Coordinates of C-alpha atoms in Angstrom, one line a residue:
X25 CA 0.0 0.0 0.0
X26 CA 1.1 3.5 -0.9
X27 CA 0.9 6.7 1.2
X28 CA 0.8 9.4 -1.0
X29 CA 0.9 13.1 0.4
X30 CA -2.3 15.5 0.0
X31 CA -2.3 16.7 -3.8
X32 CA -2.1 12.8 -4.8
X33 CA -5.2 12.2 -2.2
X34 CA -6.9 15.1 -4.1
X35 CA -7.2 13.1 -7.2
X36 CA -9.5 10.3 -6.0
X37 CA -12.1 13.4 -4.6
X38 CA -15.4 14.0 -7.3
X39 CA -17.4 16.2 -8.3
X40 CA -19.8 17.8 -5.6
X41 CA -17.6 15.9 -3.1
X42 CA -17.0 17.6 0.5
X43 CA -13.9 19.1 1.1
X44 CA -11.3 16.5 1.8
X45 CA -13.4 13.5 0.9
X46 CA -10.3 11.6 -1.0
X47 CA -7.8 12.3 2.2
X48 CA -6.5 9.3 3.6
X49 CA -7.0 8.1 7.1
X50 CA -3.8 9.3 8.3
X51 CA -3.8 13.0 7.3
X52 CA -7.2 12.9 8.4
X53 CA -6.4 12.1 12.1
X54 CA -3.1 14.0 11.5
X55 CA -5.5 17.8 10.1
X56 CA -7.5 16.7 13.2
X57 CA -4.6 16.9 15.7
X58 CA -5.6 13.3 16.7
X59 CA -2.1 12.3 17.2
X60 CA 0.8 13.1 19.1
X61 CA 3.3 14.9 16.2
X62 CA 2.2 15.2 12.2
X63 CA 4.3 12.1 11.1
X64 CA 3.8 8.4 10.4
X65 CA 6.4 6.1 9.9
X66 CA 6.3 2.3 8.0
X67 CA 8.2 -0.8 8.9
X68 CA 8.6 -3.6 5.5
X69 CA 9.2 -6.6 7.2
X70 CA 12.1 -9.2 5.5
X71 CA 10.1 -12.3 6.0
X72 CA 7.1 -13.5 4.4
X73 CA 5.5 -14.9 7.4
X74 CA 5.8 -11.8 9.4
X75 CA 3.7 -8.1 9.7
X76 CA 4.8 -5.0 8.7
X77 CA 3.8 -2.1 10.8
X78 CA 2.5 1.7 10.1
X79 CA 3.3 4.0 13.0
X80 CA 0.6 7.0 13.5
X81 CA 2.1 9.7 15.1
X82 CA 5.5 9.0 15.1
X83 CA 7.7 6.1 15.3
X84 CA 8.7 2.8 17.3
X85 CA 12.3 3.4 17.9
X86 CA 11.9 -0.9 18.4
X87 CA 12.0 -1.1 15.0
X88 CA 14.6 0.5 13.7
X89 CA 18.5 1.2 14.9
X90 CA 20.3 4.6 15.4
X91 CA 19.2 7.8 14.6
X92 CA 16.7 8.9 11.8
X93 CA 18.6 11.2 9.1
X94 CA 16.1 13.7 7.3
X95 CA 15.8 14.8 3.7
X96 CA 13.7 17.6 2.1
X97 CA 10.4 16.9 0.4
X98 CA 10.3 18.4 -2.9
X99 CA 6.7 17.6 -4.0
X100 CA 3.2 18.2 -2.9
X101 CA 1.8 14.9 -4.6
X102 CA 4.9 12.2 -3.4
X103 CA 7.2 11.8 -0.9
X104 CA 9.9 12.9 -2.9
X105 CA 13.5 13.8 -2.4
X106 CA 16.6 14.4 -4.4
X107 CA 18.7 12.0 -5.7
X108 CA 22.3 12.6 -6.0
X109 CA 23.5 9.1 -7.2
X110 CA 24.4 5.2 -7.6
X111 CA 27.1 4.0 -7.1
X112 CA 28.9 0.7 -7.2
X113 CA 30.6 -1.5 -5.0
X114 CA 34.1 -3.0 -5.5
X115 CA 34.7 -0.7 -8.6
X116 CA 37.7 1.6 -9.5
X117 CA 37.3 4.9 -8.6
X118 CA 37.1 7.2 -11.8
X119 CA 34.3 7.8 -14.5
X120 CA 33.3 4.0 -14.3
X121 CA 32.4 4.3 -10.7
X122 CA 29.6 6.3 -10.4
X123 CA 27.0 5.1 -12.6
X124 CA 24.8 8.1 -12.7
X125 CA 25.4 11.2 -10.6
X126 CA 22.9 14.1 -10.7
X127 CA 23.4 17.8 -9.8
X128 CA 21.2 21.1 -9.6
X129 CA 19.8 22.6 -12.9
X130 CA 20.7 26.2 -13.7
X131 CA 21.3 26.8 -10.1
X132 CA 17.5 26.5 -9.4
X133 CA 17.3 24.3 -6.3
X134 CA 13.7 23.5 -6.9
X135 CA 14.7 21.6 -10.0
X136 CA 16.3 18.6 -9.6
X137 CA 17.8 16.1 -12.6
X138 CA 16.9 13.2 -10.4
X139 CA 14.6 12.7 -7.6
X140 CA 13.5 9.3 -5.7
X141 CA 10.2 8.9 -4.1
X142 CA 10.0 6.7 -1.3
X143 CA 6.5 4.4 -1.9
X144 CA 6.2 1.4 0.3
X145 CA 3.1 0.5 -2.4
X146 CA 5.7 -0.2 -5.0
X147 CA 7.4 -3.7 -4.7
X148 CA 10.9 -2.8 -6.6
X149 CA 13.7 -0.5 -6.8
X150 CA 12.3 1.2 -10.3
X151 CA 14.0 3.4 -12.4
X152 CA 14.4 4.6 -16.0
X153 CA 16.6 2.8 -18.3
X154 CA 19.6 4.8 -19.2
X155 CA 20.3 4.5 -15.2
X156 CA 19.6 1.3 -14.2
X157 CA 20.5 -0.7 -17.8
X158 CA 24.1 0.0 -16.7
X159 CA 23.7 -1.3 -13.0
X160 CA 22.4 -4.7 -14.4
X161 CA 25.1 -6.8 -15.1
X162 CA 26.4 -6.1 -11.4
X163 CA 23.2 -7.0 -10.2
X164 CA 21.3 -9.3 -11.6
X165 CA 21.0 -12.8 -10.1
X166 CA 20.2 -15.6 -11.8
X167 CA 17.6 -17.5 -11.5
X168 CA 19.1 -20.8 -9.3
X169 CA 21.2 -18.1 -7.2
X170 CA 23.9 -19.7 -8.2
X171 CA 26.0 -16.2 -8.9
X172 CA 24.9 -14.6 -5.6
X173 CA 28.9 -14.2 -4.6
X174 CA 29.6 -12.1 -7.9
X175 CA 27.0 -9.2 -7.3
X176 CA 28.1 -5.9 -6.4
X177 CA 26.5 -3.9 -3.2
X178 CA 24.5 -0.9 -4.8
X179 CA 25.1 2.5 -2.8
X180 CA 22.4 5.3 -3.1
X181 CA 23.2 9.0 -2.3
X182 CA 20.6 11.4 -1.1
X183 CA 21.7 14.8 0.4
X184 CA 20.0 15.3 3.9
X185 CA 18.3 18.8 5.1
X186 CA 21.8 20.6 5.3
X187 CA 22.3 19.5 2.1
X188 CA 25.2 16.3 3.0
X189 CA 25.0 13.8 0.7
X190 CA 24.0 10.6 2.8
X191 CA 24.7 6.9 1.9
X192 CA 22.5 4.3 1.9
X193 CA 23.8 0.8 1.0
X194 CA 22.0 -2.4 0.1
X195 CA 23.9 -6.0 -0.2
X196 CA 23.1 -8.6 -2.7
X197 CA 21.3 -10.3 0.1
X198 CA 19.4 -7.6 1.1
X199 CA 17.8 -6.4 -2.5
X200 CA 17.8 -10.2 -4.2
X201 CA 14.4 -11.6 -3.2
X202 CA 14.7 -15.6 -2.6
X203 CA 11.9 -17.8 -2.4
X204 CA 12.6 -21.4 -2.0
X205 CA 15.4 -21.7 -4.1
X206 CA 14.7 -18.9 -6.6
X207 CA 15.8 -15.8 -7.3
X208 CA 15.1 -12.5 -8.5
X209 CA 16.7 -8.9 -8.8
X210 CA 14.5 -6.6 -6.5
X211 CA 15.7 -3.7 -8.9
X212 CA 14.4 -2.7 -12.1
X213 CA 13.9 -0.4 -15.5
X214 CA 10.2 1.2 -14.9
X215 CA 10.4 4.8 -16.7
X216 CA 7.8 7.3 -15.1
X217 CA 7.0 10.4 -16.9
X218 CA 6.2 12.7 -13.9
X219 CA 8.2 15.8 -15.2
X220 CA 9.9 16.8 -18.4
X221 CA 12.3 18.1 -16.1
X222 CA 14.1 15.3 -14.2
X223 CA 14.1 11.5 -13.4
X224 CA 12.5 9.8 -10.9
X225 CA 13.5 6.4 -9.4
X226 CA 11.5 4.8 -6.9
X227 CA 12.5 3.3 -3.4
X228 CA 9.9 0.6 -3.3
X229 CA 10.2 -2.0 -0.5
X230 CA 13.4 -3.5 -1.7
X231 CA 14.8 -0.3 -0.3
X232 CA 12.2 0.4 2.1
X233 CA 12.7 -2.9 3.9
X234 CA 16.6 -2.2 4.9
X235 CA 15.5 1.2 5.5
X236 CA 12.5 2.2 8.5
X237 CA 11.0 5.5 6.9
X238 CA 9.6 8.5 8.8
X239 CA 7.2 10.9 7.3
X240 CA 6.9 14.4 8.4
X241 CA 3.5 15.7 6.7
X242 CA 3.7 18.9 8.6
X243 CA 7.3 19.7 7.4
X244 CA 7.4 17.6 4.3
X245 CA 10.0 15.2 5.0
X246 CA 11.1 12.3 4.8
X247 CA 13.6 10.3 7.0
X248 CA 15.5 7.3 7.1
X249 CA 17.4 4.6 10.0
X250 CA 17.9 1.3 9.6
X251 CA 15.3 -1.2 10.2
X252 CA 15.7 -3.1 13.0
X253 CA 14.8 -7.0 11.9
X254 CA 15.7 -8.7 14.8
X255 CA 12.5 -7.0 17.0
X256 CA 10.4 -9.2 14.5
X257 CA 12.1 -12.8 15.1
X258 CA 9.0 -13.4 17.1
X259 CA 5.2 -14.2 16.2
X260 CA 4.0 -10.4 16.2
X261 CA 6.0 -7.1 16.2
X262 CA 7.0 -5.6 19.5
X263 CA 4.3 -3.6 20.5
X264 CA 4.2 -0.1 21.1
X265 CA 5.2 1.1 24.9
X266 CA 4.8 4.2 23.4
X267 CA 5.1 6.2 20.4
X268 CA 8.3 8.1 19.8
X269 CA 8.4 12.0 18.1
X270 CA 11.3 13.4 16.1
X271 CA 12.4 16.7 15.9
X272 CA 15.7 16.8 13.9
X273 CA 19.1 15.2 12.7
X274 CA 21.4 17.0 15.3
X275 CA 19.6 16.9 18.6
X276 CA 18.2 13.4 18.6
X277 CA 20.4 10.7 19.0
X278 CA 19.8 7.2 20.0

């Protein structure tokens, strides 16, 4: 399931509706100061046979490890952010290293050449051609598994609020998806035409199961820690002592 932000929700309203008929349930309990801080937050589980979780209001710092590193929304529709680049493991460094590396148009910081949304409704890592044709022969696993030891960890840079470009890694274990004794690459070509003006890749739950996401709807937002998938080893999730608020990337720490 996706959780779009309010211009997407607007789409689904009709004619003579009332206002705010297509909102989803969470902004509505969020525009009716029904929960503790304006943020939800969504935990993709790594096992088939266990729950994810949605968070209301804030977070359950059970579920995820260290601090929570936020990076400016740039859309009213998606919970988009800029993309600075992928990047391989193991390569040399030079011009073969970074497989595609964006930067800021004209100057204009409100245009971006490549932006990522974060969509726990989309199953993949999806992007257009021209950048993730390149990655493939790094990453993609064939079907037996059998050349799981010769794929490349993928490393994906997006610059936080003060603007440092922030690393986010995922193994060949961690975006391969294995069941029974097949396998598939969790990352693919999916071109979306969103904007003549840049590209968008999205960070479906191959990426959204390493990383526990946090979304500010107040501040448009979106943050990032690493999921914590040792609190689910049991039947259920760890339930909620209580729910957790986040302010910032330099005064919390955990």
């Amino acid at each position: 399931m996706g959780f779009g932000r309010i211009n997407l929700a607007n789409i689904l309203r009709k004619p003579g509706d009332a206002e705010g008929r297509g909102d989803p349930f969470y902004m509505r309990a969020i525009s009716q100061n029904l929960v503790a801080t304006p943020q939800f937050s969504i935990y993709v589980s790594s096992k088939d046979d266990k729950p994810g979780a949605m968070v209301i209001g804030g977070t359950n710092k059970k579920l995820y490890n260290g601090k929570v590193t936020w990076h400016t929304g740039l859309s009213d529709s998606y919970w988009e952010v800029q993309l600075d680049g992928i990047r391989l493991e193991g390569q040399d460094s030079g011009t073969h290293d970074t497989m595609m590396l964006t930067d800021v148009t004209d100057g204009d910081d409100s245009h971006r050449k490549c932006r990522a949304i974060a969509d726990s409704g989309t199953s993949l890592l999806v992007g257009p051609e021209h950048m993730i044709k390149p990655l493939l022969p790094y990453i993609k696993v064939h079907k037996d598994c059998s050349n799981m030891g010769d794929l490349r960890t993928v490393h994906i840079y997006l610059p936080d609020e003060q603007g440092v470009r922030q690393q986010y890694s995922l193994t060949p274990e961690e975006y391969v998806m294995k069941r029974g004794d097949s396998c598939t690459t969790g990352i693919a070509i999916m071109t979306l035409h969103l904007s003549p003006e840049y590209d968008t890749v999205i960070l479906g739950d191959t990426f959204l199961r390493k990383y526990y996401s946090v979304y500010d709807v107040e501040k448009n937002r979106v943050g990032f820690a690493e999921a914590n998938h040792g609190a689910d080893s049991g039947t259920h999730i760890p339930e909620l002592d209580q729910i957790d608020q986040i302010e910032d990337n330099s005064e919390e720490e955990w």
